[in-house]
Coordinates of C-alpha atoms and ligand atoms in Angstrom, one line a residue:
M1 CA 0.0 0.0 0.0
Y2 CA 1.2 3.5 -0.8
K3 CA 0.8 5.6 2.3
E4 CA 0.0 9.3 2.5
M5 CA 3.7 10.2 3.0
E6 CA 4.6 8.6 -0.3
L7 CA 1.8 10.5 -2.0
D8 CA 3.3 13.8 -0.8
H9 CA 6.5 12.6 -2.5
T10 CA 4.8 11.7 -5.7
G11 CA 6.8 13.9 -8.1
L12 CA 4.4 15.6 -10.3
E13 CA 7.3 16.9 -12.4
L14 CA 8.2 13.3 -13.2
D15 CA 6.6 11.2 -16.1
L16 CA 3.3 9.6 -15.6
P17 CA 3.9 6.1 -14.1
V18 CA 3.1 3.1 -16.2
E19 CA 2.0 0.7 -13.5
E20 CA -1.7 1.3 -12.8
T21 CA -1.7 1.6 -9.0
K22 CA 1.2 4.1 -9.2
R23 CA -0.6 6.0 -12.0
Q24 CA -3.7 6.4 -9.9
Y25 CA -1.6 7.7 -6.9
F26 CA 0.0 10.2 -9.3
Y27 CA -3.5 11.5 -10.1
M28 CA -4.4 11.6 -6.4
A29 CA -1.4 14.0 -6.1
V30 CA -2.7 16.0 -9.0
C31 CA -6.1 16.3 -7.2
R32 CA -4.2 17.4 -4.1
K33 CA -2.7 20.3 -5.9
W34 CA -6.3 21.3 -7.0
V35 CA -7.4 21.0 -3.4
E36 CA -4.5 23.2 -2.2
N37 CA -5.6 25.8 -4.6
F38 CA -9.2 25.6 -3.6
E39 CA -8.1 26.0 0.0
K40 CA -6.1 29.1 -0.8
L41 CA -9.0 30.7 -2.6
N42 CA -11.9 29.7 -0.2
H43 CA -10.0 29.4 3.1
R44 CA -11.5 26.0 3.7
L45 CA -11.1 22.5 2.3
P46 CA -13.5 21.2 -0.4
K47 CA -16.2 18.8 0.8
A48 CA -17.1 15.6 -0.8
C49 CA -20.2 13.4 -0.4
V50 CA -20.4 9.8 -1.5
V51 CA -23.9 8.5 -1.8
N52 CA -24.2 4.7 -1.9
M53 CA -27.4 3.4 -3.5
G54 CA -26.7 -0.3 -4.0
C55 CA -25.8 -3.6 -2.5
Q56 CA -22.8 -4.6 -0.3
M57 CA -20.6 -4.8 -3.4
N58 CA -21.6 -1.2 -4.2
A59 CA -21.1 -0.2 -0.5
R60 CA -17.5 -1.5 -0.7
D61 CA -16.9 0.4 -3.9
S62 CA -18.2 3.5 -2.2
E63 CA -15.6 3.1 0.5
K64 CA -12.9 3.0 -2.2
L65 CA -14.3 6.2 -3.7
A66 CA -14.2 7.8 -0.3
G67 CA -10.6 6.5 0.3
I68 CA -9.5 8.2 -2.9
L69 CA -11.3 11.5 -2.1
A70 CA -9.7 11.5 1.4
Q71 CA -6.2 10.9 -0.1
A72 CA -6.9 13.8 -2.5
G73 CA -7.6 16.0 0.6
F74 CA -11.4 16.4 0.5
E75 CA -13.3 16.7 3.7
E76 CA -16.2 14.3 4.2
E77 CA -19.7 15.8 3.9
E78 CA -22.9 13.9 4.7
K79 CA -25.4 16.3 3.0
E80 CA -25.2 16.0 -0.7
E81 CA -26.5 19.6 -1.3
Q82 CA -23.7 21.1 0.8
A83 CA -20.8 19.2 -0.9
D84 CA -18.5 20.7 -3.4
F85 CA -18.2 17.2 -5.1
V86 CA -21.0 14.7 -4.8
I87 CA -20.9 11.2 -6.3
F88 CA -23.8 8.8 -6.6
N89 CA -22.8 5.1 -6.7
T90 CA -25.8 3.8 -8.4
C91 CA -27.7 0.4 -8.6
T92 CA -29.9 -0.8 -11.4
V93 CA -31.1 -4.2 -10.2
R94 CA -34.7 -3.1 -10.1
E95 CA -36.4 -0.2 -11.8
N96 CA -37.1 1.7 -8.5
A97 CA -33.3 1.9 -8.0
N98 CA -33.0 4.0 -11.2
M99 CA -36.0 6.2 -10.3
R100 CA -34.3 7.1 -7.0
V101 CA -31.2 8.4 -8.9
Y102 CA -33.3 10.7 -11.1
G103 CA -35.1 11.9 -8.0
H104 CA -31.8 12.9 -6.4
L105 CA -30.7 14.6 -9.5
G106 CA -34.0 16.5 -9.7
Q107 CA -33.4 17.8 -6.2
L108 CA -29.8 18.8 -6.9
S109 CA -30.5 20.7 -10.1
P110 CA -31.7 24.0 -8.3
V111 CA -28.9 23.6 -5.8
K112 CA -26.3 23.5 -8.5
K113 CA -27.8 26.7 -10.1
K114 CA -27.1 28.5 -6.8
R115 CA -23.7 26.8 -6.3
P116 CA -22.4 26.5 -9.9
H117 CA -18.9 25.4 -8.8
M118 CA -20.5 22.2 -7.4
K119 CA -19.5 19.0 -9.3
I120 CA -21.9 16.1 -9.7
A121 CA -20.6 12.6 -10.6
L122 CA -22.5 9.3 -11.3
C123 CA -21.0 5.9 -11.3
G124 CA -21.9 2.2 -10.7
C125 CA -24.2 -0.3 -12.3
M126 CA -26.8 2.0 -13.7
M127 CA -24.2 3.9 -15.8
Q128 CA -23.5 0.6 -17.7
E129 CA -26.8 1.0 -19.4
P130 CA -26.5 2.9 -22.7
E131 CA -30.1 4.3 -22.5
V132 CA -29.3 5.8 -19.1
V133 CA -26.2 7.6 -20.3
E134 CA -28.2 8.9 -23.3
K135 CA -31.0 10.2 -21.0
L136 CA -28.4 11.9 -18.8
K137 CA -26.7 13.5 -21.8
K138 CA -30.0 14.8 -23.1
S139 CA -31.9 15.9 -19.9
Y140 CA -29.3 16.2 -17.1
R141 CA -26.6 18.4 -18.7
F142 CA -25.5 19.6 -15.3
V143 CA -23.9 16.3 -14.4
N144 CA -20.1 16.6 -14.6
L145 CA -18.8 13.0 -14.6
I146 CA -20.2 9.6 -15.6
F147 CA -18.3 6.3 -15.4
G148 CA -19.2 2.7 -14.9
T149 CA -18.3 -0.4 -12.9
H150 CA -15.3 -1.6 -15.0
N151 CA -13.1 1.5 -14.7
I152 CA -13.8 2.5 -11.1
Y153 CA -10.1 1.9 -10.4
K154 CA -9.5 5.0 -12.6
F155 CA -11.5 7.3 -10.3
A156 CA -8.5 9.4 -9.2
E157 CA -7.7 10.1 -12.9
L158 CA -11.3 10.9 -13.8
L159 CA -11.6 13.1 -10.7
A160 CA -8.5 15.1 -11.7
A161 CA -10.0 15.6 -15.2
C162 CA -13.4 16.6 -13.8
L163 CA -12.0 19.1 -11.4
E164 CA -10.2 20.9 -14.2
S165 CA -13.0 20.8 -16.8
D166 CA -16.5 22.2 -17.1
R167 CA -17.5 19.7 -19.8
M168 CA -19.5 16.5 -19.1
I169 CA -16.9 13.7 -18.9
I170 CA -18.2 10.3 -19.8
D171 CA -16.0 7.1 -19.6
V172 CA -18.0 3.9 -19.5
W173 CA -16.4 0.6 -20.6
K174 CA -18.2 -2.5 -21.9
D175 CA -16.0 -4.9 -19.9
T176 CA -12.6 -5.5 -18.4
D177 CA -10.4 -8.3 -17.3
K178 CA -8.3 -6.0 -15.1
I179 CA -8.2 -6.0 -11.3
V180 CA -6.1 -3.2 -9.8
E181 CA -4.9 -3.9 -6.3
D182 CA -3.6 -1.7 -3.4
L183 CA -5.7 1.5 -4.0
P184 CA -6.7 3.3 -0.9
S185 CA -10.1 2.7 0.8
E186 CA -12.0 4.1 3.8
R187 CA -13.8 1.9 6.2
K188 CA -17.3 2.7 7.6
F189 CA -16.6 0.6 10.7
P190 CA -13.1 0.3 12.3
F191 CA -13.8 -3.3 13.4
K192 CA -15.4 -4.9 10.4
S193 CA -14.9 -4.7 6.7
G194 CA -16.1 -6.1 3.4
V195 CA -13.4 -7.7 1.2
N196 CA -14.0 -8.3 -2.5
V197 CA -13.0 -11.8 -3.6
M198 CA -14.5 -11.7 -7.1
F199 CA -16.2 -9.4 -9.5
G200 CA -18.8 -10.0 -12.1
C201 CA -21.2 -12.9 -12.8
N202 CA -21.5 -15.6 -15.4
N203 CA -24.8 -17.0 -14.4
F204 CA -27.2 -15.1 -16.6
C205 CA -30.4 -15.7 -14.5
S206 CA -33.0 -14.6 -17.0
Y207 CA -34.4 -11.7 -14.9
C208 CA -31.1 -10.2 -13.8
I209 CA -29.2 -7.3 -15.3
V210 CA -26.1 -7.8 -13.2
P211 CA -24.1 -10.0 -15.7
Y212 CA -24.6 -7.2 -18.2
V213 CA -23.5 -4.3 -16.0
R214 CA -20.8 -6.1 -13.9
G215 CA -19.3 -8.2 -16.7
R216 CA -17.7 -11.6 -16.6
E217 CA -16.5 -13.4 -13.5
R218 CA -13.0 -12.4 -12.3
S219 CA -11.4 -13.7 -9.1
R220 CA -8.8 -11.9 -7.2
E221 CA -5.6 -13.9 -6.5
P222 CA -5.7 -15.6 -3.1
E223 CA -2.4 -13.9 -2.1
A224 CA -3.9 -10.5 -2.7
I225 CA -7.0 -11.3 -0.7
L226 CA -4.9 -12.7 2.2
R227 CA -2.6 -9.7 2.2
E228 CA -5.6 -7.4 2.4
I229 CA -7.1 -9.3 5.3
R230 CA -3.9 -9.6 7.2
R231 CA -3.5 -5.8 6.9
L232 CA -7.1 -5.3 8.1
A233 CA -6.5 -7.6 11.1
A234 CA -3.4 -5.7 12.0
D235 CA -5.6 -2.5 11.9
G236 CA -8.1 -3.9 14.4
V237 CA -10.7 -5.5 12.1
V238 CA -12.2 -8.6 13.7
E239 CA -14.9 -9.5 11.2
I240 CA -14.8 -9.7 7.5
M241 CA -17.4 -10.2 4.9
L242 CA -16.2 -11.8 1.7
L243 CA -18.0 -10.3 -1.2
G244 CA -18.9 -11.5 -4.7
Q245 CA -21.9 -11.9 -6.9
N246 CA -21.4 -15.7 -6.7
V247 CA -18.7 -16.5 -4.2
N248 CA -19.2 -20.3 -4.6
S249 CA -17.6 -20.1 -8.1
Y250 CA -14.6 -18.2 -6.7
G251 CA -11.2 -19.2 -8.2
K252 CA -12.4 -21.2 -11.2
T253 CA -10.9 -18.8 -13.7
L254 CA -7.6 -18.2 -11.9
D255 CA -4.4 -19.5 -13.6
K256 CA -3.8 -21.6 -10.5
P257 CA -7.4 -22.5 -9.5
C258 CA -8.3 -22.3 -5.9
T259 CA -11.8 -23.2 -4.6
F260 CA -13.8 -20.9 -2.3
A261 CA -13.6 -23.6 0.4
E262 CA -9.8 -23.6 0.2
L263 CA -9.7 -19.8 0.3
L264 CA -11.9 -19.9 3.5
Q265 CA -9.5 -22.3 5.1
M266 CA -6.5 -20.0 4.4
I267 CA -8.4 -17.0 5.8
E268 CA -9.3 -19.0 8.9
E269 CA -5.6 -19.1 9.8
I270 CA -5.2 -15.3 10.0
D271 CA -4.8 -14.2 13.6
G272 CA -7.0 -11.4 14.8
I273 CA -9.9 -12.3 12.5
R274 CA -12.7 -13.7 14.7
R275 CA -15.6 -13.8 12.3
I276 CA -15.9 -14.6 8.6
R277 CA -19.0 -14.0 6.6
F278 CA -19.6 -14.2 2.9
M279 CA -22.2 -13.5 0.3
T280 CA -23.8 -14.2 -2.1
S281 CA -24.0 -18.0 -2.5
H282 CA -25.7 -19.6 -5.5
P283 CA -27.3 -22.9 -4.6
K284 CA -26.1 -24.6 -7.7
D285 CA -22.5 -24.0 -6.8
L286 CA -22.5 -24.7 -3.1
S287 CA -20.2 -27.6 -2.8
D288 CA -20.0 -30.5 -0.2
E289 CA -16.4 -29.3 0.4
L290 CA -17.7 -25.9 1.5
I291 CA -20.3 -27.4 3.8
E292 CA -17.5 -29.5 5.4
V293 CA -15.3 -26.4 5.9
M294 CA -18.3 -24.6 7.5
R295 CA -18.9 -27.5 9.8
N296 CA -15.3 -27.5 11.0
S297 CA -14.7 -23.8 11.2
R298 CA -14.4 -21.8 14.4
K299 CA -14.7 -18.5 12.6
I300 CA -17.2 -18.8 9.8
C301 CA -20.5 -17.4 11.0
R302 CA -23.5 -19.6 11.5
H303 CA -25.4 -17.8 8.7
L304 CA -25.9 -18.4 5.0
H305 CA -27.7 -16.3 2.6
L306 CA -29.0 -18.7 0.0
P307 CA -31.3 -17.0 -2.5
V308 CA -34.0 -19.4 -3.7
Q309 CA -35.9 -16.8 -5.9
S310 CA -38.8 -19.2 -6.5
G311 CA -40.1 -22.5 -5.1
S312 CA -41.5 -23.7 -8.4
T313 CA -39.2 -25.9 -10.5
E314 CA -41.0 -24.7 -13.6
I315 CA -40.3 -21.0 -12.8
L316 CA -36.7 -21.8 -11.7
K317 CA -36.1 -23.3 -15.1
K318 CA -37.4 -20.2 -16.8
M319 CA -35.2 -18.1 -14.5
N320 CA -32.2 -20.2 -15.6
R321 CA -31.3 -21.0 -12.0
R322 CA -30.2 -24.5 -12.8
Y323 CA -31.6 -26.3 -9.7
T324 CA -35.0 -27.7 -8.8
K325 CA -37.2 -27.2 -5.8
E326 CA -36.1 -30.7 -4.5
Q327 CA -32.4 -30.0 -5.1
Y328 CA -32.7 -26.8 -3.1
L329 CA -34.5 -28.5 -0.2
E330 CA -31.9 -31.3 -0.2
L331 CA -29.1 -28.7 0.0
V332 CA -30.8 -27.1 3.0
R333 CA -31.2 -30.5 4.6
K334 CA -27.4 -31.2 4.1
L335 CA -26.5 -27.8 5.5
R336 CA -28.7 -28.2 8.6
E337 CA -27.3 -31.7 9.2
A338 CA -23.7 -30.4 9.1
V339 CA -24.3 -27.1 10.9
P340 CA -27.5 -27.6 13.0
D341 CA -27.6 -24.1 14.4
I342 CA -27.2 -22.4 11.0
S343 CA -29.4 -19.4 10.2
L344 CA -30.7 -19.3 6.7
T345 CA -31.8 -16.2 4.8
T346 CA -33.0 -15.8 1.2
D347 CA -34.1 -13.7 -1.7
I348 CA -37.5 -14.3 -3.3
I349 CA -39.0 -12.8 -6.5
V350 CA -42.8 -12.6 -6.9
G351 CA -44.5 -12.2 -10.2
F352 CA -41.9 -13.6 -12.6
P353 CA -43.5 -13.9 -16.1
G354 CA -45.7 -16.9 -16.3
E355 CA -45.9 -17.5 -12.5
T356 CA -49.2 -19.2 -11.8
E357 CA -51.1 -19.5 -8.5
A358 CA -49.8 -23.0 -8.3
D359 CA -46.2 -21.8 -8.9
F360 CA -46.6 -19.3 -6.1
E361 CA -48.0 -21.9 -3.8
E362 CA -44.7 -23.8 -4.4
T363 CA -42.8 -20.8 -3.2
L364 CA -44.9 -20.6 0.0
D365 CA -44.3 -24.3 0.5
V366 CA -40.5 -23.8 0.4
V367 CA -40.8 -20.9 2.9
R368 CA -42.8 -23.1 5.2
K369 CA -40.4 -26.1 4.8
V370 CA -37.1 -24.1 5.2
R371 CA -38.4 -21.7 7.8
Y372 CA -36.0 -18.9 7.0
D373 CA -34.6 -16.5 9.6
S374 CA -35.5 -13.8 7.2
A375 CA -36.2 -13.3 3.6
F376 CA -35.8 -10.3 1.2
T377 CA -38.9 -10.3 -1.0
F378 CA -39.0 -8.5 -4.3
I379 CA -41.6 -7.8 -6.9
Y380 CA -40.3 -8.8 -10.3
S381 CA -39.0 -5.8 -12.1
K382 CA -38.6 -5.9 -15.9
R383 CA -35.1 -5.1 -16.9
T384 CA -34.5 -4.1 -20.6
G385 CA -32.1 -6.5 -22.3
T386 CA -32.7 -9.5 -20.1
P387 CA -34.4 -12.6 -21.5
A388 CA -37.3 -12.4 -19.0
A389 CA -38.2 -8.9 -20.3
A390 CA -39.2 -10.4 -23.6
M391 CA -41.1 -13.3 -22.1
E392 CA -44.9 -13.5 -22.5
A393 CA -47.4 -13.6 -19.7
Q394 CA -46.1 -10.7 -17.6
I395 CA -48.3 -10.9 -14.5
P396 CA -50.8 -8.1 -13.8
R397 CA -49.8 -5.7 -11.0
G398 CA -52.8 -6.5 -8.8
V399 CA -52.1 -10.2 -8.8
V400 CA -48.4 -9.7 -8.0
K401 CA -49.2 -7.3 -5.2
Q402 CA -51.7 -9.7 -3.6
R403 CA -49.1 -12.6 -3.8
F404 CA -46.4 -10.3 -2.4
D405 CA -48.5 -9.4 0.6
R406 CA -49.3 -13.1 1.3
L407 CA -45.7 -14.0 1.0
L408 CA -44.6 -11.2 3.3
T409 CA -47.1 -12.3 6.0
E410 CA -45.8 -15.9 5.8
V411 CA -42.2 -14.9 5.9
Q412 CA -42.6 -12.6 8.9
T413 CA -44.7 -15.0 10.9
I414 CA -42.2 -17.7 10.5
S415 CA -39.1 -15.6 11.0
A416 CA -40.5 -14.2 14.3
Q417 CA -40.9 -17.8 15.5
V418 CA -37.5 -18.8 14.3
C419 CA -35.7 -15.8 15.7
A420 CA -37.1 -16.4 19.2
V421 CA -35.6 -19.9 19.6
H422 CA -32.4 -18.6 21.2
T423 CA -34.3 -16.8 24.1
G424 CA -32.5 -17.5 27.4
K425 CA -29.2 -18.5 25.8
V426 CA -25.9 -16.8 26.4
M427 CA -24.3 -16.1 23.0
P428 CA -21.3 -14.1 21.7
V429 CA -22.2 -10.7 20.3
L430 CA -20.0 -8.3 18.4
A431 CA -20.8 -4.9 19.8
E432 CA -21.2 -2.6 16.7
S433 CA -22.6 0.8 17.7
V434 CA -24.4 2.9 20.3
N435 CA -28.1 2.2 20.1
D436 CA -29.9 4.8 17.9
H437 CA -32.7 5.4 20.3
D438 CA -31.2 4.8 23.7
P439 CA -27.5 5.8 24.3
S440 CA -27.3 3.6 27.4
L441 CA -27.6 0.6 25.1
L442 CA -25.2 -0.9 22.5
T443 CA -26.3 -2.7 19.4
G444 CA -24.5 -5.8 18.4
R445 CA -24.7 -8.8 16.2
L446 CA -24.9 -12.6 16.8
S447 CA -22.9 -15.0 14.6
N448 CA -26.3 -15.8 13.0
N449 CA -26.6 -12.1 12.0
L450 CA -29.5 -11.2 14.4
L451 CA -29.2 -7.9 16.2
V452 CA -29.1 -7.6 20.0
H453 CA -29.5 -4.5 22.1
F454 CA -27.9 -4.5 25.6
P455 CA -26.6 -2.1 28.2
G456 CA -22.9 -1.3 27.6
K457 CA -20.3 1.4 27.1
E458 CA -19.0 2.8 23.9
E459 CA -15.5 1.5 24.6
M460 CA -16.9 -2.0 24.1
I461 CA -17.6 -1.3 20.4
G462 CA -15.6 -3.7 18.2
T463 CA -15.2 -6.4 20.9
I464 CA -17.0 -9.7 21.2
V465 CA -18.9 -10.1 24.5
D466 CA -21.2 -12.8 25.9
V467 CA -24.7 -11.6 26.1
K468 CA -27.7 -13.3 27.7
L469 CA -30.6 -13.1 25.3
E470 CA -33.4 -12.2 27.6
E471 CA -36.3 -11.2 25.3
C472 CA -37.0 -11.6 21.6
R473 CA -38.9 -8.7 20.0
G474 CA -39.6 -10.1 16.6
F475 CA -36.4 -9.6 14.7
Y476 CA -34.0 -8.6 17.5
Y477 CA -33.2 -9.4 21.1
L478 CA -32.9 -7.4 24.3
G479 CA -30.1 -8.8 26.4
K480 CA -27.6 -8.3 29.2
Q481 CA -23.9 -8.8 29.2
E482 CA -22.6 -11.9 31.0
S483 CA -18.8 -11.4 31.0
V484 CA -16.1 -10.0 28.6
R485 CA -14.9 -12.8 26.3
T486 CA -11.4 -13.1 25.1
K487 CA -11.9 -16.0 22.8
L488 CA -14.7 -17.1 20.5
Ligands
5AD501 N1 -36.7 -8.1 -10.3 C1 -36.8 -8.3 -9.0 N2 -35.8 -8.7 -8.2 C2 -34.6 -8.9 -8.8 N3 -33.5 -9.3 -8.2 C3 -32.5 -9.4 -9.2 N4 -33.1 -9.0 -10.4 C4 -34.4 -8.7 -10.1 C5 -35.5 -8.3 -10.9 N5 -35.3 -8.1 -12.2 C6 -33.3 -9.7 -6.8 C7 -32.9 -11.1 -6.7 C8 -31.5 -11.0 -6.2 C9 -31.5 -9.8 -5.5 C10 -30.2 -9.1 -5.2 O1 -32.3 -8.9 -6.2 O2 -33.7 -11.8 -5.7 O3 -31.1 -12.1 -5.5
SF4_502 FE1 -25.4 -4.5 -6.5 FE2 -26.6 -5.6 -8.6 FE3 -27.5 -3.3 -7.7 FE4 -25.2 -3.4 -9.0 S1 -27.2 -3.9 -9.8 S2 -25.6 -2.4 -7.1 S3 -24.4 -5.4 -8.3 S4 -27.5 -5.3 -6.6

């Protein structure tokens, strides 16, 4: 990693470095010069606001953007309308994600009229859609910078160009096979961090736009991942979340293949790391080897997010999920046999084209059989360019809404029962924050991902403590600390 000191010594008078990481540090130094100038003229530092609008992969990308802005000398600003530079890291998985972005831009338009020096940037998944960029070019001329998911590593370079220019800069790539390591990154929490293990997706589920906007699967080298985690551990991080669109196919495309299960075993050896989480798992790629590693692990959390999407084998086939209802249920059985206390969560889509009442009943049946700890339920959203968008028998809104409400009731009733089973037990909790509503309480997380509120002091944040789970309130517990733990 290049530290701040080295950045100060980056000789702007020298030639532009060839190696990509160094090149980007060079541009961070260029931005710093701009920041120095801004400070001289305005007697304050420029303020930057990073707005994350997507999933955990996006959230991690936002931390990288924030890291680069911090290196360039910007101050962090939470309110987008008060920033000198605001960047929206967008999502496009469902249509309402896109609508939110236009909503934000609509609100910023009059702000920018009053503060014309303000720079507005857009990046992330939504920018990979050509129709979106066309619309921005036509109707949102006040946007200064647009780039996509594949060249996010070039942010410092694009920022430098944007700060110096009043034109709209657009740099969106169709794909890349490049992974640039060792760029700076902020961390929202000092004690836990996301770690990318792979990028992109090769699955092409028929409803999903992600393979088109995130490109083909690329895995990071295990050594680069281990190096990052060792560094995080040395910096006080105790919990990591390994991130990828389909972590179970990690390593398949590496020159020296390495399975996800093997990677987990190597990570387990790293001192200081106490909890390991990962997402997202595709049921078709979840191997017996991985289940075995989970069974034997002291650090892998007792939680698996295993999106089912639908309980109907017929719909699963149309979704191109490549498993049947029975195969999914068998996988759940194997997981529970190996790790009896595992908590399972899922994603479910309602109203996929052609979904009949009988298909929907199959989904309810899976929910009742698996008894998820929680489920994210989505109304099918038509994404232009995906095979499902061209399918016949799109389901009327009223029918979808009615099924969605029935599913939600079922999911919530079951999860309230499932979550309550630990009442009375003493379990390790990672203290994460001071409670939003009551400052005498801390909010922490169990290995199975449930939240627990308990009396405690701010100094305990980032430590793992034993908490007696006294009362379950639906989706969280109220508890009391038993004793400070030193080991898991
Ligand atoms: N419509 C509704 N939900 C979708 N998801 C992905 N694409 C769509 C879509 N077109 C959901 C899936 C996925 C989660 C991240 O978003 O359930 O697992
Ligand atoms: Fe994440 Fe997918 Fe949304 Fe991109 S489109 S932010 S990958 S959920």
